[in-house]
Coordinates of C-alpha atoms in Angstrom, one line a residue:
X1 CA 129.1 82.6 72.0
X2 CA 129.0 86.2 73.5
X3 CA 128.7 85.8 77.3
X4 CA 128.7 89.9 77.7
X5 CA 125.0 91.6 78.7
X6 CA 124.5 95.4 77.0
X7 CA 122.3 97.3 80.2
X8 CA 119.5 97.8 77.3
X9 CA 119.0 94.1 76.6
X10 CA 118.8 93.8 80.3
X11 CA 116.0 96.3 80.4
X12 CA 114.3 94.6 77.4
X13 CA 114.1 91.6 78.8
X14 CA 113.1 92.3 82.4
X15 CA 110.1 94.2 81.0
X16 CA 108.7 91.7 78.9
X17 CA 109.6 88.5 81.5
X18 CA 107.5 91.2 84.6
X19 CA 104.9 92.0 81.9
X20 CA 104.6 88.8 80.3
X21 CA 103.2 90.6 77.4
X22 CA 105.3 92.1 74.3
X23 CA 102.7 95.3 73.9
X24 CA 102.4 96.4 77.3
X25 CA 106.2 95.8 77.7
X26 CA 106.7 97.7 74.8
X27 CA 104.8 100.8 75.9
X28 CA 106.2 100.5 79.0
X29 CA 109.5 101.2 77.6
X30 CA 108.5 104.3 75.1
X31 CA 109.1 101.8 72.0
X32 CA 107.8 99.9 69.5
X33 CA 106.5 96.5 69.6
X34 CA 108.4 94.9 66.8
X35 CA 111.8 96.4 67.7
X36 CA 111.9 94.7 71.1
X37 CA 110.4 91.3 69.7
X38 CA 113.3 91.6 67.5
X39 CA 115.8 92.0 70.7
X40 CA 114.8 89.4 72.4
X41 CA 115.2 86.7 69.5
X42 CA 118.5 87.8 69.3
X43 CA 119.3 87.7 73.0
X44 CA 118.0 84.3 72.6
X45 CA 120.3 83.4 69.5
X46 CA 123.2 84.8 71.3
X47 CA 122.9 83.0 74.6
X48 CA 121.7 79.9 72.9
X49 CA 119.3 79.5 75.2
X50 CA 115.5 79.9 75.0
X51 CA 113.9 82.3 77.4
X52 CA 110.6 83.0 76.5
X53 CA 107.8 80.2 76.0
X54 CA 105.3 82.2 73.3
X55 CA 101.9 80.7 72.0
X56 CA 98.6 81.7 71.3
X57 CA 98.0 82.0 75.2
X58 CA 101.0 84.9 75.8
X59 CA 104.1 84.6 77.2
X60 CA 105.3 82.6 79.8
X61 CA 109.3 82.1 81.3
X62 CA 111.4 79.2 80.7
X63 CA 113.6 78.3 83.5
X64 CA 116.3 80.0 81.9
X65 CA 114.2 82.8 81.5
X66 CA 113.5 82.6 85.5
X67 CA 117.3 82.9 86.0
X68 CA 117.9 85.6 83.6
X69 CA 115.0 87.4 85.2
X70 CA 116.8 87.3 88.7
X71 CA 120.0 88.1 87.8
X72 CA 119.0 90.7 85.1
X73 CA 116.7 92.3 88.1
X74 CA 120.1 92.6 90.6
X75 CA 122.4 93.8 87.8
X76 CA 120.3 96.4 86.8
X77 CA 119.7 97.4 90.3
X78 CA 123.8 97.0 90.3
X79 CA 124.5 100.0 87.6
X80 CA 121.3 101.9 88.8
X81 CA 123.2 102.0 92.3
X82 CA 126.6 103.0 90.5
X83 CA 125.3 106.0 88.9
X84 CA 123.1 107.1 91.8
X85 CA 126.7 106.8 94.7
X86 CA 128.8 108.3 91.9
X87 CA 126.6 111.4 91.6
X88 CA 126.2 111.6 95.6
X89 CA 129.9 111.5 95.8
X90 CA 129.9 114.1 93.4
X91 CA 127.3 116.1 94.5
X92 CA 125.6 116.0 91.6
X93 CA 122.4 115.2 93.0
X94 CA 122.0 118.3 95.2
X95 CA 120.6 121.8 94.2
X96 CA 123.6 123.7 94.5
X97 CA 126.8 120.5 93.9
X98 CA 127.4 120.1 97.6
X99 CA 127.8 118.4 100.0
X100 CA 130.0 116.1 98.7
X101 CA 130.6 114.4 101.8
X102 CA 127.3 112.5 102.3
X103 CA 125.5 109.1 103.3
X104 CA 121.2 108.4 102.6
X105 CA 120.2 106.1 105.7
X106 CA 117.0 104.3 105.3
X107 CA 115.5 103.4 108.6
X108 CA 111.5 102.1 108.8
X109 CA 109.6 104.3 109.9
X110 CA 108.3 103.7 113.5
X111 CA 111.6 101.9 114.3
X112 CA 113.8 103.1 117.4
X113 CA 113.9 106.1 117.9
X114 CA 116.5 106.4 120.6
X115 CA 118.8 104.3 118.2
X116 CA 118.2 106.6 115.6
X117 CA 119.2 109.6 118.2
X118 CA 122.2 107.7 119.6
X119 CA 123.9 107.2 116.7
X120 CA 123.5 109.9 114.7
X121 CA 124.7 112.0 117.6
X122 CA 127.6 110.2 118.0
X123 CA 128.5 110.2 114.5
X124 CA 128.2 113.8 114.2
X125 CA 130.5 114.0 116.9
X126 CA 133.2 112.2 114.8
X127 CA 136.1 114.4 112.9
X128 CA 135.0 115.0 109.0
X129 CA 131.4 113.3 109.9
X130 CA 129.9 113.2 106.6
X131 CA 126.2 114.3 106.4
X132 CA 123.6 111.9 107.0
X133 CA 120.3 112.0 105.3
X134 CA 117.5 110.0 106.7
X135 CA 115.2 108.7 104.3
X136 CA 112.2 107.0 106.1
X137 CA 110.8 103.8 104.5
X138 CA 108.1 101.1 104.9
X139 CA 108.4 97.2 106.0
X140 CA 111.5 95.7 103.9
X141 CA 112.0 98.5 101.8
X142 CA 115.3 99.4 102.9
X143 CA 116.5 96.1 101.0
X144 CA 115.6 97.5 97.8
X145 CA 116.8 100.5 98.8
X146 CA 120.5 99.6 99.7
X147 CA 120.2 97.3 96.6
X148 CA 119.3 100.2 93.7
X149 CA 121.4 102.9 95.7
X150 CA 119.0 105.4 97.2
X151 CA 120.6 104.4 100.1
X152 CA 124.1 104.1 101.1
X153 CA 123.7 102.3 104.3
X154 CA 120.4 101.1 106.5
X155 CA 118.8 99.8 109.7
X156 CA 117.5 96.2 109.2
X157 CA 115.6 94.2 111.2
X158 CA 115.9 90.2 111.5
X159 CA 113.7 88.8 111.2
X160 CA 111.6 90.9 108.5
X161 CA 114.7 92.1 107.0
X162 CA 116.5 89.7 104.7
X163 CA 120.1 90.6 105.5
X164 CA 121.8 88.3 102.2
X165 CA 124.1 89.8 100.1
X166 CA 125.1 92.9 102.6
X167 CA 127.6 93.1 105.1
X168 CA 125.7 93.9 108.8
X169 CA 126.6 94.4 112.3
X170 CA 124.0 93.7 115.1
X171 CA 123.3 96.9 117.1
X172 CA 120.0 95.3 119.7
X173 CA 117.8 92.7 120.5
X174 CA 114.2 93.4 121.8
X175 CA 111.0 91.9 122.6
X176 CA 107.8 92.4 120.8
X177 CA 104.4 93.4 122.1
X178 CA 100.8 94.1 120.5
X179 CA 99.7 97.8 120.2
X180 CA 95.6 98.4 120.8
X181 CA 93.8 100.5 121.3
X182 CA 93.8 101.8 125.0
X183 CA 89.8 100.4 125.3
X184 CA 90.1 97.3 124.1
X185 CA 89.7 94.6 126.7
X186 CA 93.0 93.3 126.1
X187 CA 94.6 96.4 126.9
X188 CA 94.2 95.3 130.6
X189 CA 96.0 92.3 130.1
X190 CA 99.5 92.1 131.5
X191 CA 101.1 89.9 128.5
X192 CA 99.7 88.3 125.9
X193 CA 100.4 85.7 122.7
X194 CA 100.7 85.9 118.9
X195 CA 97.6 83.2 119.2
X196 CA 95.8 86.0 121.7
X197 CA 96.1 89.0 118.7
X198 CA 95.9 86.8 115.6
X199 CA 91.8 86.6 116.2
X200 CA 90.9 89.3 117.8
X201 CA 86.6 89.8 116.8
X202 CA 86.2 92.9 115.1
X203 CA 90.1 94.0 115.7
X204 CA 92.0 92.6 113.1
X205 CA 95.9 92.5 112.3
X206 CA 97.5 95.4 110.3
X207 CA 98.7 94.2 106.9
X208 CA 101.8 96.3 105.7
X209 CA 103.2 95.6 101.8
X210 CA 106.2 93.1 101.7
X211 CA 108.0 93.5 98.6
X212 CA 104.8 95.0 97.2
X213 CA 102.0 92.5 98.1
X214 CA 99.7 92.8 100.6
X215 CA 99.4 89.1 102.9
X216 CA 96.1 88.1 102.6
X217 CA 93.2 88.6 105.7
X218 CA 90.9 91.0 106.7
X219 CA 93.1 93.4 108.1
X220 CA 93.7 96.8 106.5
X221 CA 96.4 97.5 104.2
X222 CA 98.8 99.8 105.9
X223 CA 100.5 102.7 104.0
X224 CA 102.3 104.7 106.6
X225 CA 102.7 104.9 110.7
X226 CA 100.7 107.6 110.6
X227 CA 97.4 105.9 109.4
X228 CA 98.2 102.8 111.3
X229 CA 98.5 104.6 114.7
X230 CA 94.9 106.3 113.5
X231 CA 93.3 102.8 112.6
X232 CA 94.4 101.3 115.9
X233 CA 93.3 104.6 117.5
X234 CA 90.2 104.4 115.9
X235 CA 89.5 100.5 117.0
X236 CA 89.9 99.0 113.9
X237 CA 93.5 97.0 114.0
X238 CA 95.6 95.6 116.0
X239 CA 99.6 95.8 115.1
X240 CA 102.8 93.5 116.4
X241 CA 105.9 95.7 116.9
X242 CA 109.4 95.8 118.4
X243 CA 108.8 96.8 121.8
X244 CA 110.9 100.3 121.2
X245 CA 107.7 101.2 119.3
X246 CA 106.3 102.5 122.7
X247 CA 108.3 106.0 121.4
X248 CA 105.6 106.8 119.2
X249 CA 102.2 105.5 120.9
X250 CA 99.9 107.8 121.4
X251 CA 97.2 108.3 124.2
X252 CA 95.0 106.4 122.8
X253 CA 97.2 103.4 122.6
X254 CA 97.8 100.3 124.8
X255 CA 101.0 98.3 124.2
X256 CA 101.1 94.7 125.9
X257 CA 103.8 92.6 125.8
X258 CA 104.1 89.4 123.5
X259 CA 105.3 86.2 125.4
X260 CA 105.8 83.7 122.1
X261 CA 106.8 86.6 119.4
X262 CA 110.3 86.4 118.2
X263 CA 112.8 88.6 119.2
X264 CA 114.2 91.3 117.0
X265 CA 117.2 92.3 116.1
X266 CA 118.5 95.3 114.6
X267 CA 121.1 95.3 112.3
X268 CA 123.0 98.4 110.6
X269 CA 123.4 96.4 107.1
X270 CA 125.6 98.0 104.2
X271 CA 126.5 96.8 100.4
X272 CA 129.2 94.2 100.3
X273 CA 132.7 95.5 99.3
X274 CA 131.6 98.8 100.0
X275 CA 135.0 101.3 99.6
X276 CA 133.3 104.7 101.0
X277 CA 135.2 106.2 104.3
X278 CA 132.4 107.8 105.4
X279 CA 130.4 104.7 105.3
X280 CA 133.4 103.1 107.2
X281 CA 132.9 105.9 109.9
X282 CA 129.4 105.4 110.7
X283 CA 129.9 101.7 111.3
X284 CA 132.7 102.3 113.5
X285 CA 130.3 104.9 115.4
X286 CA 127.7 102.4 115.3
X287 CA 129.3 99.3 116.7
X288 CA 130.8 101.4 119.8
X289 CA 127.2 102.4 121.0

């Protein structure tokens, strides 16, 4: 029995087992149908296992299937980073072949800013300081990001952030507080509670994507800071933030402290077994601030 996975079987597989249908997987990889039904019988024969359940109904996921689905997800995510960090360190990826000396942090947008400042001050501060490019992201992107390589090395927050599988220092702890908008009869109060914001009538709770779903309620579905700081603006939400978000209220804003929230804590996570020099530098810079 052949244990080894090609990256294109991978691929096959992954499409039909997210699809759950052999046509649309099939257009969504430029191919024919028959051709890929064909591939996946004989991944099946080789791994002696059976992945797929088929019937008149469609297609549904065996609980080998589930696993190959998983592990097929981080191992293509695995050589999709490779090639992305070997044409970074090459300079492939740039318009004229340089820098070759440079790291992609993704940081959420509307984190801290004075972090932000802090450290990439005192990095480029540091002898051969490679080039840092910033790449703003939404709520637990950066995961995803560090995972498929268009990022080298990221800010995480616990307890949003899922931190398994990298290697992380802790860089601060804060409070939380509720942002409103500066009218609002809350906005008077000197603290408040998760229970105080979680039923606010007519002001309800922002609802940013996690891992591409929306959790349900009748909150809006947040794309960006920037619309979120017009909606509260505007009177229409109500958002729960670190309390460094204060950096980028506006006017119009209130910010009151949270009694009961968690506290978070940010993290500077980076891919396990990571060799890079420059990524070692940054860490070092971090961890001294």
């Amino acid at each position: 029995m052949d244990d080894a996975l090609e990256t294109r079987e991978l691929r096959y597989f992954v499409a039909v087992a997210e699809e759950l249908h052999f046509g649309r997987a099939a257009e969504r990889l430029g191919m024919a149908q028959p051709p890929l039904s064909r591939a996946i019988q004989q991944l099946e024969r080789r791994l002696g296992v059976r992945l797929l359940k088929r019937n008149r109904r469609g297609v549904a996921l065996t609980g080998a299937g589930e696993m190959l689905l998983h592990e097929g997800r981080a191992a293509l995510d695995a050589t999709t980073a490779a090639a992305r960090r070997t044409r970074r360190a090459g300079g492939a990826d740039s318009p004229d072949g340089g820098p070759r000396n440079r790291l992609v942090l993704a940081v959420k947008a509307g984190a801290s800013h004075e972090l932000l400042h802090k450290l990439l001050g005192a990095y480029a501060a540091e002898p051969d300081a490679a080039e840092i490019e910033v790449l703003p992201s939404g709520t637990c992107e950066q995961e995803g990001m560090l995972r498929d390589g268009r990022a080298d090395v990221a800010l995480m927050h616990a307890p949003f952030n899922s931190l398994a599988g990298f290697d992380s220092e802790e860089l601060m702890t804060e409070g939380q507080i509720a942002v409103l908008p500066a009218g609002h009869p809350l906005a008077a109060r000197t603290t408040l509670s998760l229970a105080d914001v979680s039923d606010i009538p007519g002001l309800p709770l922002a609802r940013w994507s996690r891992h591409g779903t929306y959790p349900p309620g009748p909150g809006p579905e947040i794309h960006d800071q920037t619309q979120l700081a017009q909606l509260i603006a505007l009177g229409r939400t109500v958002a729960v933030y670190p309390d460094s978000a204060r950096a980028w209220l506006w006017a119009e804003h209130a910010a009151v402290p949270l009694t009961d929230a968690p506290c978070v804590v940010t993290h500077i996570a980076w891919p396990a077994h990571s060799s890079s020099p420059a990524l070692a530098g940054l860490i070092r810079t971090a961890t001294r601030l």
